[in-house]
Amino acid sequence: MKRRHILQAAPALWLAGLPAARAQGYPDKPIKYIVPVAAGGGSDLVGRTVTDRWGRALGQSFVVENQGGGGGVIASQLAARAAPDGYTLMQGYVATHGTSPATRKLPYDPVKDFTPIGMIGATPNVLVVDANLPIKDFKEFVAWLGANKGKASYGSAGAGSLTHLTMELLKLQLKMPMVHIPYRGIAPAITDVIGGQTQAMFPGLAAALQHIRSNRLRPIAVTGRQRAPQIKDVPTLEELGLKNFDAMQWYGVVGPAGMPADIVGKLNTTLNQTLAAPDMREKLSAEAVEPQPMTPAAFGQYLQQDIQRWTQLVKAQNLKID
């Protein structure tokens, strides 16, 4: 009888020890890391900087695969369809898991089709104006808008982009009209603010910083809960009394839905250790990104809240995104 009981219990004991053994042996081969933009941009730099150090913490290398196109749709579909074994991860960001789900019908579900691993970090958007305008601060900006109703315009990196939606959020709260001029990318939009064709915009801090330092753009306010260390004298919109402006250009890591909890835990722990390295903040500062380590659960909640934020705005402003 005892022998029979032991034999019956053996499979259960083996299965109970499986997760620990699996996590201990993981990873035993390189991990594919999909970055949903072309090589060479800011998001690509963030991904390569983090995975280089993260791979050392895991004892295995990452193979970065750039999959641009479709605003991250192609990359997201590839990641969502991959085996949930921890060997295919993706750098989700505010477009793939924030603004695009709020503005477009996508061939993937940003929540149900993915496993949240952890946040990498975020950079604020900065409200800037043409430096030649008689605007020195936010109060003067609001007064100028009031005096130029129907005449003021703002540029964005494209319809439905974070630069577009952030300004629409500002318009909603200020109840001030501004004409939206969408561009194909952030660079031409900034060029036209500097040239006076448009008067304001909300670029990411990394894209705007060189123009702020050369006094060609004047910073008025930043998004986020804290002032940006690169422009410490510029207040946050929250400080100025506007709510829901903690929105940021964020980067995080997701995998396919259904990943084992033990592997997710190991990835999250080593990612957070990587972000805590003393020199990592300095490395990410090239893109004005501040590390923001989170648990998988906290990151998953963050994703859902970001999608909800922009979905509500699109409905409130009745935005039509082609």
JSON list of N, CA, C and O in Angstrom, two decimals, residues 94-106 108 110 307 311:
[
{"chain": "A", "resi": 94, "resn": "VAL", "atom": "N", "xyz": [3.85, 53.74, -25.50]},
{"chain": "A", "resi": 94, "resn": "VAL", "atom": "CA", "xyz": [2.59, 54.47, -25.41]},
{"chain": "A", "resi": 94, "resn": "VAL", "atom": "C", "xyz": [1.74, 54.35, -26.67]},
{"chain": "A", "resi": 94, "resn": "VAL", "atom": "O", "xyz": [0.51, 54.39, -26.59]},
{"chain": "A", "resi": 95, "resn": "ALA", "atom": "N", "xyz": [2.34, 54.16, -27.83]},
{"chain": "A", "resi": 95, "resn": "ALA", "atom": "CA", "xyz": [1.55, 54.02, -29.06]},
{"chain": "A", "resi": 95, "resn": "ALA", "atom": "C", "xyz": [0.90, 52.65, -29.15]},
{"chain": "A", "resi": 95, "resn": "ALA", "atom": "O", "xyz": [-0.31, 52.54, -29.37]},
{"chain": "A", "resi": 96, "resn": "THR", "atom": "N", "xyz": [1.69, 51.58, -28.96]},
{"chain": "A", "resi": 96, "resn": "THR", "atom": "CA", "xyz": [1.15, 50.22, -29.13]},
{"chain": "A", "resi": 96, "resn": "THR", "atom": "C", "xyz": [0.15, 49.84, -28.05]},
{"chain": "A", "resi": 96, "resn": "THR", "atom": "O", "xyz": [-0.76, 49.06, -28.28]},
{"chain": "A", "resi": 97, "resn": "HIS", "atom": "N", "xyz": [0.33, 50.38, -26.84]},
{"chain": "A", "resi": 97, "resn": "HIS", "atom": "CA", "xyz": [-0.52, 49.99, -25.71]},
{"chain": "A", "resi": 97, "resn": "HIS", "atom": "C", "xyz": [-1.12, 51.20, -24.99]},
{"chain": "A", "resi": 97, "resn": "HIS", "atom": "O", "xyz": [-1.36, 51.15, -23.77]},
{"chain": "A", "resi": 98, "resn": "GLY", "atom": "N", "xyz": [-1.36, 52.26, -25.74]},
{"chain": "A", "resi": 98, "resn": "GLY", "atom": "CA", "xyz": [-1.96, 53.45, -25.14]},
{"chain": "A", "resi": 98, "resn": "GLY", "atom": "C", "xyz": [-2.81, 54.22, -26.12]},
{"chain": "A", "resi": 98, "resn": "GLY", "atom": "O", "xyz": [-4.03, 54.11, -26.14]},
{"chain": "A", "resi": 99, "resn": "THR", "atom": "N", "xyz": [-2.15, 55.01, -26.96]},
{"chain": "A", "resi": 99, "resn": "THR", "atom": "CA", "xyz": [-2.89, 55.90, -27.86]},
{"chain": "A", "resi": 99, "resn": "THR", "atom": "C", "xyz": [-3.54, 55.17, -29.04]},
{"chain": "A", "resi": 99, "resn": "THR", "atom": "O", "xyz": [-4.68, 55.47, -29.40]},
{"chain": "A", "resi": 100, "resn": "SER", "atom": "N", "xyz": [-2.83, 54.23, -29.67]},
{"chain": "A", "resi": 100, "resn": "SER", "atom": "CA", "xyz": [-3.40, 53.53, -30.82]},
{"chain": "A", "resi": 100, "resn": "SER", "atom": "C", "xyz": [-4.65, 52.73, -30.46]},
{"chain": "A", "resi": 100, "resn": "SER", "atom": "O", "xyz": [-5.65, 52.78, -31.19]},
{"chain": "A", "resi": 101, "resn": "PRO", "atom": "N", "xyz": [-4.66, 51.99, -29.35]},
{"chain": "A", "resi": 101, "resn": "PRO", "atom": "CA", "xyz": [-5.88, 51.29, -28.98]},
{"chain": "A", "resi": 101, "resn": "PRO", "atom": "C", "xyz": [-7.07, 52.23, -28.73]},
{"chain": "A", "resi": 101, "resn": "PRO", "atom": "O", "xyz": [-8.22, 51.83, -28.87]},
{"chain": "A", "resi": 102, "resn": "ALA", "atom": "N", "xyz": [-6.77, 53.47, -28.36]},
{"chain": "A", "resi": 102, "resn": "ALA", "atom": "CA", "xyz": [-7.83, 54.44, -28.09]},
{"chain": "A", "resi": 102, "resn": "ALA", "atom": "C", "xyz": [-8.36, 55.11, -29.36]},
{"chain": "A", "resi": 102, "resn": "ALA", "atom": "O", "xyz": [-9.47, 55.63, -29.36]},
{"chain": "A", "resi": 103, "resn": "THR", "atom": "N", "xyz": [-7.56, 55.08, -30.41]},
{"chain": "A", "resi": 103, "resn": "THR", "atom": "CA", "xyz": [-7.92, 55.85, -31.61]},
{"chain": "A", "resi": 103, "resn": "THR", "atom": "C", "xyz": [-8.20, 55.00, -32.85]},
{"chain": "A", "resi": 103, "resn": "THR", "atom": "O", "xyz": [-8.75, 55.51, -33.82]},
{"chain": "A", "resi": 104, "resn": "ARG", "atom": "N", "xyz": [-7.81, 53.73, -32.81]},
{"chain": "A", "resi": 104, "resn": "ARG", "atom": "CA", "xyz": [-7.95, 52.90, -34.02]},
{"chain": "A", "resi": 104, "resn": "ARG", "atom": "C", "xyz": [-8.47, 51.51, -33.68]},
{"chain": "A", "resi": 104, "resn": "ARG", "atom": "O", "xyz": [-8.30, 51.03, -32.55]},
{"chain": "A", "resi": 105, "resn": "LYS", "atom": "N", "xyz": [-9.05, 50.88, -34.67]},
{"chain": "A", "resi": 105, "resn": "LYS", "atom": "CA", "xyz": [-9.43, 49.47, -34.53]},
{"chain": "A", "resi": 105, "resn": "LYS", "atom": "C", "xyz": [-8.20, 48.64, -34.88]},
{"chain": "A", "resi": 105, "resn": "LYS", "atom": "O", "xyz": [-7.69, 48.72, -36.00]},
{"chain": "A", "resi": 106, "resn": "LEU", "atom": "N", "xyz": [-7.71, 47.87, -33.93]},
{"chain": "A", "resi": 106, "resn": "LEU", "atom": "CA", "xyz": [-6.46, 47.15, -34.11]},
{"chain": "A", "resi": 106, "resn": "LEU", "atom": "C", "xyz": [-6.70, 45.65, -34.26]},
{"chain": "A", "resi": 106, "resn": "LEU", "atom": "O", "xyz": [-7.68, 45.12, -33.72]},
{"chain": "A", "resi": 108, "resn": "TYR", "atom": "N", "xyz": [-5.20, 43.41, -32.77]},
{"chain": "A", "resi": 108, "resn": "TYR", "atom": "CA", "xyz": [-4.77, 42.76, -31.52]},
{"chain": "A", "resi": 108, "resn": "TYR", "atom": "C", "xyz": [-5.44, 43.46, -30.35]},
{"chain": "A", "resi": 108, "resn": "TYR", "atom": "O", "xyz": [-5.83, 44.63, -30.45]},
{"chain": "A", "resi": 110, "resn": "PRO", "atom": "N", "xyz": [-4.74, 44.97, -26.81]},
{"chain": "A", "resi": 110, "resn": "PRO", "atom": "CA", "xyz": [-3.54, 45.39, -26.08]},
{"chain": "A", "resi": 110, "resn": "PRO", "atom": "C", "xyz": [-3.46, 44.84, -24.65]},
{"chain": "A", "resi": 110, "resn": "PRO", "atom": "O", "xyz": [-2.40, 44.88, -24.04]},
{"chain": "A", "resi": 307, "resn": "ILE", "atom": "N", "xyz": [-4.85, 53.39, -21.58]},
{"chain": "A", "resi": 307, "resn": "ILE", "atom": "CA", "xyz": [-5.82, 53.19, -22.67]},
{"chain": "A", "resi": 307, "resn": "ILE", "atom": "C", "xyz": [-7.14, 53.88, -22.33]},
{"chain": "A", "resi": 307, "resn": "ILE", "atom": "O", "xyz": [-7.75, 54.54, -23.18]},
{"chain": "A", "resi": 311, "resn": "THR", "atom": "N", "xyz": [-8.94, 56.88, -24.47]},
{"chain": "A", "resi": 311, "resn": "THR", "atom": "CA", "xyz": [-10.25, 56.53, -25.02]},
{"chain": "A", "resi": 311, "resn": "THR", "atom": "C", "xyz": [-11.31, 57.54, -24.60]},
{"chain": "A", "resi": 311, "resn": "THR", "atom": "O", "xyz": [-12.13, 57.98, -25.41]}
]
